PDB file of N, CA and C in Angstrom:
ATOM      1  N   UNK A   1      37.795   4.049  12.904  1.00  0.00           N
ATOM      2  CA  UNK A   1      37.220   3.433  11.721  1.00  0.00           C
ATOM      3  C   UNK A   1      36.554   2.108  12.081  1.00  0.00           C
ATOM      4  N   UNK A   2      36.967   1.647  13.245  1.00  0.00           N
ATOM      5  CA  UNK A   2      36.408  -0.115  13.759  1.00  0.00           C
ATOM      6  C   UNK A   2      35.387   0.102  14.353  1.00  0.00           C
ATOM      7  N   UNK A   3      35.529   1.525  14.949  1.00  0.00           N
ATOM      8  CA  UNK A   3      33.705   2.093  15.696  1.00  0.00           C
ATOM      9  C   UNK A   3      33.110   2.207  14.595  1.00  0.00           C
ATOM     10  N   UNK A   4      33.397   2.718  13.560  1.00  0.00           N
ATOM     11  CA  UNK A   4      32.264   3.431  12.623  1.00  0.00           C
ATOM     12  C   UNK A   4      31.554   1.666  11.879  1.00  0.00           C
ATOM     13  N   UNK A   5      32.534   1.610  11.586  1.00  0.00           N
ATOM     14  CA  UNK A   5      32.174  -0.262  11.035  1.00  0.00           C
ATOM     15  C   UNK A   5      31.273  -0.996  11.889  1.00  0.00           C
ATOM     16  N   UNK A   6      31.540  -0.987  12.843  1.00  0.00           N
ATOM     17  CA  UNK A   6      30.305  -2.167  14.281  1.00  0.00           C
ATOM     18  C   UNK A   6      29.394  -1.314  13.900  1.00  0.00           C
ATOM     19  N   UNK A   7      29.362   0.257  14.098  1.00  0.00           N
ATOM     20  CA  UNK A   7      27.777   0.955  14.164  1.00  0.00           C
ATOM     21  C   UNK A   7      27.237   0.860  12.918  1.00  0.00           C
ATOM     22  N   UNK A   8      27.410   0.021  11.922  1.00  0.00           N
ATOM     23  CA  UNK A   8      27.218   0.284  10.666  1.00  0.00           C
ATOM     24  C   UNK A   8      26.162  -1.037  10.424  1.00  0.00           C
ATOM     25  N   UNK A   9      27.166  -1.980  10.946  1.00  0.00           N
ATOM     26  CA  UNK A   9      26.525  -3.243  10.958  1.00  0.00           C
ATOM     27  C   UNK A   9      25.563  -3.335  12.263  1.00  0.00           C
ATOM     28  N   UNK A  10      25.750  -2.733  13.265  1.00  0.00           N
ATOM     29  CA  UNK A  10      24.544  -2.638  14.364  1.00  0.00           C
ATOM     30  C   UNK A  10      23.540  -1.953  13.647  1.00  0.00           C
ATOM     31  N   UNK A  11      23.530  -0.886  12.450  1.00  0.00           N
ATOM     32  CA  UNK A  11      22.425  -0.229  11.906  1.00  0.00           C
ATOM     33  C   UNK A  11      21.589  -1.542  10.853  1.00  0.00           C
ATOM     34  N   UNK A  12      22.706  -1.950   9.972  1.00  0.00           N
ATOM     35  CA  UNK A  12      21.809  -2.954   9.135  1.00  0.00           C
ATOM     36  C   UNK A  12      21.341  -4.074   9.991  1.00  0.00           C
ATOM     37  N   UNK A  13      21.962  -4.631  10.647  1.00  0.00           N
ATOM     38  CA  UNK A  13      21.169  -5.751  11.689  1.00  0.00           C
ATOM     39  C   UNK A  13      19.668  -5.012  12.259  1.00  0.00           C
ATOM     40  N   UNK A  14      19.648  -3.811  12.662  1.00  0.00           N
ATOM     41  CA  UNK A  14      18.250  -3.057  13.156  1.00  0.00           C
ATOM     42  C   UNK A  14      17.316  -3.180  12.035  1.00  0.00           C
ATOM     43  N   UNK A  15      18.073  -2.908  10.986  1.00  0.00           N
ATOM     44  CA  UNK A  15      16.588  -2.799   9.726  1.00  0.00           C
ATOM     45  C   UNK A  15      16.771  -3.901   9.248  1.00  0.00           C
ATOM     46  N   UNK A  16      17.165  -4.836   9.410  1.00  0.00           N
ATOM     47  CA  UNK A  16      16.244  -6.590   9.055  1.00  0.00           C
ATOM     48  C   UNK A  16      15.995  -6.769  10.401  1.00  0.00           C
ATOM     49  N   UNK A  17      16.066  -6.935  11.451  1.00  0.00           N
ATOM     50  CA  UNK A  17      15.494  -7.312  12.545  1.00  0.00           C
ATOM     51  C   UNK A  17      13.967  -6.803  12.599  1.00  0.00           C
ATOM     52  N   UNK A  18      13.905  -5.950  12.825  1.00  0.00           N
ATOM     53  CA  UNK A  18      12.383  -4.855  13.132  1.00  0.00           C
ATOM     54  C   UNK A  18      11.744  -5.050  11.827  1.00  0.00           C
ATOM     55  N   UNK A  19      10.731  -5.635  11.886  1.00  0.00           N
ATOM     56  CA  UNK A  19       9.859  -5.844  10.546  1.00  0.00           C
ATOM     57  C   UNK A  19       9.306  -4.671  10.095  1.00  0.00           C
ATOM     58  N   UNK A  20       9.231  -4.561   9.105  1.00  0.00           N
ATOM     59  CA  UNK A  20       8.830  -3.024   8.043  1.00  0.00           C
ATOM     60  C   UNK A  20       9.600  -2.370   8.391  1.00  0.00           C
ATOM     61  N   UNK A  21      10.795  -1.716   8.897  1.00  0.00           N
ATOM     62  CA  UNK A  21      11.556  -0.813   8.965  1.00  0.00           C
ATOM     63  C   UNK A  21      12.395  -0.013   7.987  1.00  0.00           C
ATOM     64  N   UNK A  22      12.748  -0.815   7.282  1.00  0.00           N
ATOM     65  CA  UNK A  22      13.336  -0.963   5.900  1.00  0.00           C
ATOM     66  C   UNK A  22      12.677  -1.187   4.967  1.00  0.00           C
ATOM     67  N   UNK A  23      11.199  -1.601   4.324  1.00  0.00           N
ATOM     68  CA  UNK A  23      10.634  -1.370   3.601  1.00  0.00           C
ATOM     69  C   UNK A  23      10.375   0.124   3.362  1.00  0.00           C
ATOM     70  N   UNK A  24      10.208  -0.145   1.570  1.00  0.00           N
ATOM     71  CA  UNK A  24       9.107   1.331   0.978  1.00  0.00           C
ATOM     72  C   UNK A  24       8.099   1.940   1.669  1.00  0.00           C
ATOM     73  N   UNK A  25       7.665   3.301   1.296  1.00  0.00           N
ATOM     74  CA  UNK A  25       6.046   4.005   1.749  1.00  0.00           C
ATOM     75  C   UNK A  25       5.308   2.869   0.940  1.00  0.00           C
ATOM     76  N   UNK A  26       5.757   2.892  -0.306  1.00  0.00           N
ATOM     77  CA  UNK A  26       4.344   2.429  -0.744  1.00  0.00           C
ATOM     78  C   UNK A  26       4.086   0.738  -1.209  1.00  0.00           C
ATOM     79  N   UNK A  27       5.351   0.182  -0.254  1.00  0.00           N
ATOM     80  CA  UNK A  27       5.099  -1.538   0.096  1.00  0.00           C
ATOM     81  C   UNK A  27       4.368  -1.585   1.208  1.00  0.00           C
ATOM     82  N   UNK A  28       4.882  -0.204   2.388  1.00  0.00           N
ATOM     83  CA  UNK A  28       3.955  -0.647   3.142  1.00  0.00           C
ATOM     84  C   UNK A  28       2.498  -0.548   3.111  1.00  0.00           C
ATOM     85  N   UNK A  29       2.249   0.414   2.668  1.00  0.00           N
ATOM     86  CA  UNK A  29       1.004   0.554   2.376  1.00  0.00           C
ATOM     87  C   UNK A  29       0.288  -0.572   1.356  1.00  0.00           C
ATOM     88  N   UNK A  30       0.625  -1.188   0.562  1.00  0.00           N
ATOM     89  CA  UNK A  30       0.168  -2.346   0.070  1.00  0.00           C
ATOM     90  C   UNK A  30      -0.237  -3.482   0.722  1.00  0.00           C
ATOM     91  N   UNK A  31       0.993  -3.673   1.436  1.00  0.00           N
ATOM     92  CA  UNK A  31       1.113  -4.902   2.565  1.00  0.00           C
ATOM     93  C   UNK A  31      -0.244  -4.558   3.603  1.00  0.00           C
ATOM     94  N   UNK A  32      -0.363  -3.268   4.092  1.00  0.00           N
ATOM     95  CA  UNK A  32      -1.355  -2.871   4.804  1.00  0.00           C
ATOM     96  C   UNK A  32      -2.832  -3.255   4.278  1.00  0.00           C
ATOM     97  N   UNK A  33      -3.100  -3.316   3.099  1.00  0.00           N
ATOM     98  CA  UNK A  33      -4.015  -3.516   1.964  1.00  0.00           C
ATOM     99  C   UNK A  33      -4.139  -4.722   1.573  1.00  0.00           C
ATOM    100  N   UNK A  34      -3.179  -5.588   2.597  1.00  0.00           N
ATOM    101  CA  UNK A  34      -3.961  -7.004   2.458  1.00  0.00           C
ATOM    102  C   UNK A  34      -3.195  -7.464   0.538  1.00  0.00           C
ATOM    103  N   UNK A  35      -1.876  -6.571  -0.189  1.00  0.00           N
ATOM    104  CA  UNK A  35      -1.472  -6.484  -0.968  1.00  0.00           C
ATOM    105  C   UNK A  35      -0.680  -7.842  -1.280  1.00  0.00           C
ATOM    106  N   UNK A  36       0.316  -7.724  -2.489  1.00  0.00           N
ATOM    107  CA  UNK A  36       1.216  -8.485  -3.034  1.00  0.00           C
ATOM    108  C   UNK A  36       1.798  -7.398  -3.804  1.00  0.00           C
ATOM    109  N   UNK A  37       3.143  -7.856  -4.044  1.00  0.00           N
ATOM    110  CA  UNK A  37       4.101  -7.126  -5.092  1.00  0.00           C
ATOM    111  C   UNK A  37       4.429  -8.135  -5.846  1.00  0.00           C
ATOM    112  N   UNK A  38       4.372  -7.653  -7.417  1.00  0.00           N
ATOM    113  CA  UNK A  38       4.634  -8.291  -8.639  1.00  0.00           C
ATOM    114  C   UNK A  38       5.562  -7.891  -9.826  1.00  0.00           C
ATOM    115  N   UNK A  39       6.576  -8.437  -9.742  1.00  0.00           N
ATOM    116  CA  UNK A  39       7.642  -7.372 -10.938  1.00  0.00           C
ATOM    117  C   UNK A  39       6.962  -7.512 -11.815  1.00  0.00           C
ATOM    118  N   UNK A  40       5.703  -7.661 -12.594  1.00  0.00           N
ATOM    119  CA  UNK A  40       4.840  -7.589 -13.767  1.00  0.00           C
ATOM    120  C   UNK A  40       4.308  -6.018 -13.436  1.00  0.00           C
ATOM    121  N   UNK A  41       3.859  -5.565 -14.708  1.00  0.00           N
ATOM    122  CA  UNK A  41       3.381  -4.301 -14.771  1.00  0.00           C
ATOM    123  C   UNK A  41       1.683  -4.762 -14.872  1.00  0.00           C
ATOM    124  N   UNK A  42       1.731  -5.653 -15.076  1.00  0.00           N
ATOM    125  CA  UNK A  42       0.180  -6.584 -15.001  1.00  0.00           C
ATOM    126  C   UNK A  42      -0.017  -7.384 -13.512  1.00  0.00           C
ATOM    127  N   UNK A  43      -1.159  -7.649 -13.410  1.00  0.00           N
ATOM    128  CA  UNK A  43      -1.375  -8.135 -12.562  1.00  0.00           C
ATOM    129  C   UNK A  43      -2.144 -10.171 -12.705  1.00  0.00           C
ATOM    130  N   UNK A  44      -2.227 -10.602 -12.443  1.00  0.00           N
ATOM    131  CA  UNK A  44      -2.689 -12.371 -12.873  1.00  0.00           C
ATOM    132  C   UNK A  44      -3.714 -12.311 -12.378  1.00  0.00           C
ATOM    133  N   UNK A  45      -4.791 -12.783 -12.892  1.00  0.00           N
ATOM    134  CA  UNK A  45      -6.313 -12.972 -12.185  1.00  0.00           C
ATOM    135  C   UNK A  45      -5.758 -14.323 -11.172  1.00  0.00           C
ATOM    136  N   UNK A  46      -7.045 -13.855  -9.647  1.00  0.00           N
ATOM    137  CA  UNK A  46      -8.009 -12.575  -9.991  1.00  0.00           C
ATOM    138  C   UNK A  46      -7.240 -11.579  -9.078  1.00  0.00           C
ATOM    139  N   UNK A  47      -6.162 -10.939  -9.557  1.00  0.00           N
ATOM    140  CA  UNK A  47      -6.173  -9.976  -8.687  1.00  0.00           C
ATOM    141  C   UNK A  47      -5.611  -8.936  -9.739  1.00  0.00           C
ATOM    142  N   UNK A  48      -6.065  -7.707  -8.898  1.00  0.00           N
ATOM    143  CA  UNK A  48      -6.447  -6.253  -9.590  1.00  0.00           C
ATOM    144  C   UNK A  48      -5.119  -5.210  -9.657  1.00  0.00           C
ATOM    145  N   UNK A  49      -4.760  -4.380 -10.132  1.00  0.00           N
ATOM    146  CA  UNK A  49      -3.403  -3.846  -9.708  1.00  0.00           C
ATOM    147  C   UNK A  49      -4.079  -2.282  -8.864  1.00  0.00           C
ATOM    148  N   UNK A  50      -2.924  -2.069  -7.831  1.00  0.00           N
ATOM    149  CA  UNK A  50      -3.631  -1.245  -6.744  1.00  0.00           C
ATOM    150  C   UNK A  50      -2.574  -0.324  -6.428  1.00  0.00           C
ATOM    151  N   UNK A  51      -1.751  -0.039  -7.044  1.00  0.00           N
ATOM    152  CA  UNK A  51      -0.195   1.030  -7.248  1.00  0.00           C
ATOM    153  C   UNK A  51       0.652   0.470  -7.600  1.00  0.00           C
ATOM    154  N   UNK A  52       1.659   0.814  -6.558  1.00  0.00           N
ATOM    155  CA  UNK A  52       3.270   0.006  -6.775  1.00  0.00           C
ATOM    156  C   UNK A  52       3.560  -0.410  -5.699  1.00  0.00           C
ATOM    157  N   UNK A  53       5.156  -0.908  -5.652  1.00  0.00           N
ATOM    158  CA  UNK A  53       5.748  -1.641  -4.555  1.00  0.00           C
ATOM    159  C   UNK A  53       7.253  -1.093  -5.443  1.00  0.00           C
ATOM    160  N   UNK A  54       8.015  -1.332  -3.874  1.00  0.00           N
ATOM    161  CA  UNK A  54       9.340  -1.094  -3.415  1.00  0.00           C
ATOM    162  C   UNK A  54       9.989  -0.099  -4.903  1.00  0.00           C
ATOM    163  N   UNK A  55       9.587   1.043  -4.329  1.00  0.00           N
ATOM    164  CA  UNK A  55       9.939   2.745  -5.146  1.00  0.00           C
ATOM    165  C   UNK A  55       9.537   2.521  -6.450  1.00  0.00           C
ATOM    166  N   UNK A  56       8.344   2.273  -6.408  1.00  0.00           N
ATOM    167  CA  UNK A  56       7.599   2.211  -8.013  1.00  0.00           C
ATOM    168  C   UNK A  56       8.100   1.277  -8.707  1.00  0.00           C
ATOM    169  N   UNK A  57       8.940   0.534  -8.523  1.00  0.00           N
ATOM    170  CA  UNK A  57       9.793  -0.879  -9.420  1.00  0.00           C
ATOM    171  C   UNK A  57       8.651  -2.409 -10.040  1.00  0.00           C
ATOM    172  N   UNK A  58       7.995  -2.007  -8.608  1.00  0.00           N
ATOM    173  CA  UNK A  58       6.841  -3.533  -8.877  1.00  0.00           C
ATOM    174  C   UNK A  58       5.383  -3.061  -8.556  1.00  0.00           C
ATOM    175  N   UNK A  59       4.495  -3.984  -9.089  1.00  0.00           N
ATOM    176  CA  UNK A  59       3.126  -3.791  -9.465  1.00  0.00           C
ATOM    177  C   UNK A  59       2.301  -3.950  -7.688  1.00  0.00           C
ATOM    178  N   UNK A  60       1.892  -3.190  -7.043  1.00  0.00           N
ATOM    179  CA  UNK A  60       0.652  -4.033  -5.982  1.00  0.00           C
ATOM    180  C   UNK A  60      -0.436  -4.461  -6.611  1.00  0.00           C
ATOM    181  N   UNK A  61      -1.032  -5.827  -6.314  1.00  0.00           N
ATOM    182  CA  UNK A  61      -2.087  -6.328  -6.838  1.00  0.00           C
ATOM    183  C   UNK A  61      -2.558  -6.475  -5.295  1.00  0.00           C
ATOM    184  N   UNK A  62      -4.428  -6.555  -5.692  1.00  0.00           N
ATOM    185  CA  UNK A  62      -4.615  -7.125  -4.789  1.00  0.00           C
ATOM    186  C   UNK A  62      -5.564  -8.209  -5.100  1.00  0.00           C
ATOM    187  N   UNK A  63      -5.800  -8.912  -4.040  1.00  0.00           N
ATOM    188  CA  UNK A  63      -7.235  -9.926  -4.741  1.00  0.00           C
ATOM    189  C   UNK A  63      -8.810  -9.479  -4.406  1.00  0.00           C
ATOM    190  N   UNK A  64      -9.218  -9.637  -5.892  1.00  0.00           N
ATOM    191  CA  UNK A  64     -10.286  -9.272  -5.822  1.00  0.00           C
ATOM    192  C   UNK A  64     -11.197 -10.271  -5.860  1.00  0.00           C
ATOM    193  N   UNK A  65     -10.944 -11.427  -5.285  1.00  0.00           N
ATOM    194  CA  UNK A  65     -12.058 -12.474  -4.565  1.00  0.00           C
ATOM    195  C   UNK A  65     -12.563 -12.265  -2.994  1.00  0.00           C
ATOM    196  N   UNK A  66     -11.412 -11.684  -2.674  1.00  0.00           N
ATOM    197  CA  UNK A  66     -10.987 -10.752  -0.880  1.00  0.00           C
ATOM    198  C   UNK A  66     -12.282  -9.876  -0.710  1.00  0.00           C
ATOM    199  N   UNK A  67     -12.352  -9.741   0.505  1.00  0.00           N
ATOM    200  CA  UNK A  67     -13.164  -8.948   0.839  1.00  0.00           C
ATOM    201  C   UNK A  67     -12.795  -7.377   0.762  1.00  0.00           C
ATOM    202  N   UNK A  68     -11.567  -7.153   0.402  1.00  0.00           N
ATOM    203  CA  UNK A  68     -10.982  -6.276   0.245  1.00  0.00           C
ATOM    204  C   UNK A  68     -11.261  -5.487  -1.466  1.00  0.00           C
ATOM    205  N   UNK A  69     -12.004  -4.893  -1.375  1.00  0.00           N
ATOM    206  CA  UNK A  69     -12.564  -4.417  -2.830  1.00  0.00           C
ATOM    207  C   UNK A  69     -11.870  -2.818  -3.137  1.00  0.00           C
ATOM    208  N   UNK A  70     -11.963  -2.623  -4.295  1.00  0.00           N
ATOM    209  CA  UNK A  70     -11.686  -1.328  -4.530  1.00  0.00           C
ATOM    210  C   UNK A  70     -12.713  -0.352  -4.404  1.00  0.00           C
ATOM    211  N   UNK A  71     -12.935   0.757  -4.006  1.00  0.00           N
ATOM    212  CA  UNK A  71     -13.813   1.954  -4.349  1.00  0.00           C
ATOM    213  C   UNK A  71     -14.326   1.806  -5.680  1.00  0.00           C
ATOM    214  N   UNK A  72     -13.875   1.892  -6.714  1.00  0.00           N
ATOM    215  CA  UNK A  72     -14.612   1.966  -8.167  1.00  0.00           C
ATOM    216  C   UNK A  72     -15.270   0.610  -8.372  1.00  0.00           C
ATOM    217  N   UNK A  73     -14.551  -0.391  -7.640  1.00  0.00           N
ATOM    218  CA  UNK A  73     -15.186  -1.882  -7.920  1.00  0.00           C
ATOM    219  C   UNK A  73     -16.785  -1.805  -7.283  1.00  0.00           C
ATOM    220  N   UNK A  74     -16.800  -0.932  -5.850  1.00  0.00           N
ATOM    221  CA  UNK A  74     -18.008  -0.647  -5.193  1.00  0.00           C
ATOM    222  C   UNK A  74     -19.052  -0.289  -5.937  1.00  0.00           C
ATOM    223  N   UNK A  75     -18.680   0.907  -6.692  1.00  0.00           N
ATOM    224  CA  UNK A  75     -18.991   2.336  -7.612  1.00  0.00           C
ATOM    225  C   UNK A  75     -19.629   3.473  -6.727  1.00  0.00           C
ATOM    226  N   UNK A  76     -18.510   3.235  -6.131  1.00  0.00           N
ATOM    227  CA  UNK A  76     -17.879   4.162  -5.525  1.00  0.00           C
ATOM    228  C   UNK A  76     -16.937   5.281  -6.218  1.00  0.00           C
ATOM    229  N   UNK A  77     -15.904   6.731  -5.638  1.00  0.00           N
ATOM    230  CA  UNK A  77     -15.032   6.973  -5.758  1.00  0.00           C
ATOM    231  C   UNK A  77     -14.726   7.820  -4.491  1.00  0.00           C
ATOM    232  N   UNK A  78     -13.159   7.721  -4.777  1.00  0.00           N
ATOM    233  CA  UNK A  78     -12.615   8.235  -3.648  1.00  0.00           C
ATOM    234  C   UNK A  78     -12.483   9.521  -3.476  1.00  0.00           C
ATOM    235  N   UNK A  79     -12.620  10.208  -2.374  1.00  0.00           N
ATOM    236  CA  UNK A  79     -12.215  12.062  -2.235  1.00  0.00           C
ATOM    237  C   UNK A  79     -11.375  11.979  -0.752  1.00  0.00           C
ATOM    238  N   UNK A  80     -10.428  12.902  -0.928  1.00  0.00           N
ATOM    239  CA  UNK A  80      -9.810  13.352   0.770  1.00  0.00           C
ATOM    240  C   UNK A  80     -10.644  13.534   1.247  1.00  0.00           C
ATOM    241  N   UNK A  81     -10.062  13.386   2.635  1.00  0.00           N
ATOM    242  CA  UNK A  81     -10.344  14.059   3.506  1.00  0.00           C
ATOM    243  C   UNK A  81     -11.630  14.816   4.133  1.00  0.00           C
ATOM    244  N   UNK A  82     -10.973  16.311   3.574  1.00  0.00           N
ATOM    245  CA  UNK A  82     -11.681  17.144   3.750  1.00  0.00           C
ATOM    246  C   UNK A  82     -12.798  17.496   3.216  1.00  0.00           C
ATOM    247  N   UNK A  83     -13.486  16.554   1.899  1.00  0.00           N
ATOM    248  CA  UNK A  83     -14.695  16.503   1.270  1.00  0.00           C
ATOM    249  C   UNK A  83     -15.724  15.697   2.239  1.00  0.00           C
ATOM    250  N   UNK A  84     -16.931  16.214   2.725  1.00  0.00           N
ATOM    251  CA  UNK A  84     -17.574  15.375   3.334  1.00  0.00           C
ATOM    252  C   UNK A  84     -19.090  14.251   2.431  1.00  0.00           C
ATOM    253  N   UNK A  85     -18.414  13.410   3.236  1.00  0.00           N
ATOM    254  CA  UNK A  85     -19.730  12.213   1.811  1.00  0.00           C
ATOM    255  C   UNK A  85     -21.286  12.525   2.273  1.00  0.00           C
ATOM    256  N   UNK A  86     -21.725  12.092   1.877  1.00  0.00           N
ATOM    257  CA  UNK A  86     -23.350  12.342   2.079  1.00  0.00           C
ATOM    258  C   UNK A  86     -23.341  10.870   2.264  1.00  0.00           C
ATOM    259  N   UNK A  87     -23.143   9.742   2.114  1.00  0.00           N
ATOM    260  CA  UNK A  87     -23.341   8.482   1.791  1.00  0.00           C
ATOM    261  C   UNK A  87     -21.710   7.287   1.655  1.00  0.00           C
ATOM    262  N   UNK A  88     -21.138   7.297   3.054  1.00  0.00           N
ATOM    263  CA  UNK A  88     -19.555   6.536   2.622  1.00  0.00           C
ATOM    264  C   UNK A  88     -20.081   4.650   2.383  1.00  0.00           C
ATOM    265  N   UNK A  89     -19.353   4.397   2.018  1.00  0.00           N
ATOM    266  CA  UNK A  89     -19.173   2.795   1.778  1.00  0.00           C
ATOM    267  C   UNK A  89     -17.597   2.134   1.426  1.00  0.00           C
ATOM    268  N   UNK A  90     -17.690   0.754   1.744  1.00  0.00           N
ATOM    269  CA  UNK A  90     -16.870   0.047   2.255  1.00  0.00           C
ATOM    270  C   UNK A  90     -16.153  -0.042   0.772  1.00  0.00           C
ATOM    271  N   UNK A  91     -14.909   0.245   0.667  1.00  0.00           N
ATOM    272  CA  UNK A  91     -13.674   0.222  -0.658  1.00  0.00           C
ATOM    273  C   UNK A  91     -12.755   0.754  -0.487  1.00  0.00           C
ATOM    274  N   UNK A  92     -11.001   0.191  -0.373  1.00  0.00           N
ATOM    275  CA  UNK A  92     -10.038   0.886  -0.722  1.00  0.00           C
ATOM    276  C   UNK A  92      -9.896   1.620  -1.463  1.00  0.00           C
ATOM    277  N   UNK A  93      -9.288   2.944  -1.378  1.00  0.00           N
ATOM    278  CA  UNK A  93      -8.875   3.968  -2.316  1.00  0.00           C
ATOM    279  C   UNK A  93      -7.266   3.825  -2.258  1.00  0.00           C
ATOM    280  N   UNK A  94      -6.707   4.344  -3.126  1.00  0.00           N
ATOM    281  CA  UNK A  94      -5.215   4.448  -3.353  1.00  0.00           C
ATOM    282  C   UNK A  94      -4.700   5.256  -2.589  1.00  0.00           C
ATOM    283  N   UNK A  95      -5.268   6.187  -1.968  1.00  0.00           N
ATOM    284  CA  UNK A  95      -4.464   7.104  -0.368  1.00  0.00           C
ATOM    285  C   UNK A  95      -5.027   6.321   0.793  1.00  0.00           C
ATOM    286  N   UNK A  96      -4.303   6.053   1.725  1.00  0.00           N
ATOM    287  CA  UNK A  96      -4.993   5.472   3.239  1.00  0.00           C
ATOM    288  C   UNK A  96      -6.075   6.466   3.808  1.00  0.00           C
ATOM    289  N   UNK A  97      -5.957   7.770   4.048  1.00  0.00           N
ATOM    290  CA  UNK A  97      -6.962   8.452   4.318  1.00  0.00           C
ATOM    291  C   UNK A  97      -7.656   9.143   3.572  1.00  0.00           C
ATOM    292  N   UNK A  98      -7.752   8.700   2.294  1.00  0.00           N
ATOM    293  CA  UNK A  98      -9.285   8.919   1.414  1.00  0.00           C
ATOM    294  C   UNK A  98     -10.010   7.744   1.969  1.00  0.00           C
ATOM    295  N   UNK A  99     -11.462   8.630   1.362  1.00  0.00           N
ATOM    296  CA  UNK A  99     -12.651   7.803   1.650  1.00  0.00           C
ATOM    297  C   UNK A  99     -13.089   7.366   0.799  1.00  0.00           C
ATOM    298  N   UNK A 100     -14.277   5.854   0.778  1.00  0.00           N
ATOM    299  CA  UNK A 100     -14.815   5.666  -0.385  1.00  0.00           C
ATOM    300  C   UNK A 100     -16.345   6.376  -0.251  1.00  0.00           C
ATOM    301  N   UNK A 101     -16.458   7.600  -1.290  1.00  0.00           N
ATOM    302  CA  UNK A 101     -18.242   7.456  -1.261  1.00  0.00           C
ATOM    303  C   UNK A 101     -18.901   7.407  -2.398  1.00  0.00           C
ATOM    304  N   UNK A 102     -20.503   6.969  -2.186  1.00  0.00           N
ATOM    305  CA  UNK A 102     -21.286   6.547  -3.258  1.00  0.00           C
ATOM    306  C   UNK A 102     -22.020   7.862  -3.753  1.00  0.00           C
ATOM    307  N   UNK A 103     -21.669   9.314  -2.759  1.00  0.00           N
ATOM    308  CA  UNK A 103     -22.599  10.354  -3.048  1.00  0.00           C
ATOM    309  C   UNK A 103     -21.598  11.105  -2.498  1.00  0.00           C
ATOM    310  N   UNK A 104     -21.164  12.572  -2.670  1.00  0.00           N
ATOM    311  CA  UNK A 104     -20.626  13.438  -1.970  1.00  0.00           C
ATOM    312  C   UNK A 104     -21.427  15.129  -1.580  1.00  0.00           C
TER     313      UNK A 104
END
């Protein structure tokens, strides 16, 4: 039982040590996005809301003074993958590997 206890606490010491390890899918992906998490279901100008954070609990915003724009902010929209654009341009979409395009 004194083994199982050290390996327990050698496990939680690993996931705060190692950065993102222990975070959400979809904090990280925010954080990746140049994001913020907000326990508001709103977001505060100027920034835009861009999913969630830590298991849907909090808002991702991002800023939209950033060079970091949304696809629809472009006018743009996003498609997977496997749709090919006739015309891509520069905008986050809400999946990491969607694209933003202005024509498909």
């Amino acid at each position: 039982m004194k083994l199982f206890s050290c390996l327990m606490a050698l496990l939680l010491f690993l996931l705060q040590a190692v950065p993102g390890l222990g975070l959400p899918k979809d904090t990280l992906r925010c954080v990746g996005y140049h994001g913020f998490c907000f326990r508001s279901k709103s977001c505060p100008e100027p920034f835009a809301a861009f999913g969630t954070c830590s298991w849907r609990q909090k808002t991702c915003c991002i800023d939209t003074t950033s060079n970091f724009h949304t696809c629809q902010d472009e006018g743009g929209h996003c498609v997977p993958p496997e749709i090919k654009c006739l015309q891509e341009q520069v905008g986050l979409c809400p999946h990491r590997e969607w694209k933003c395009c202005t024509e498909v």
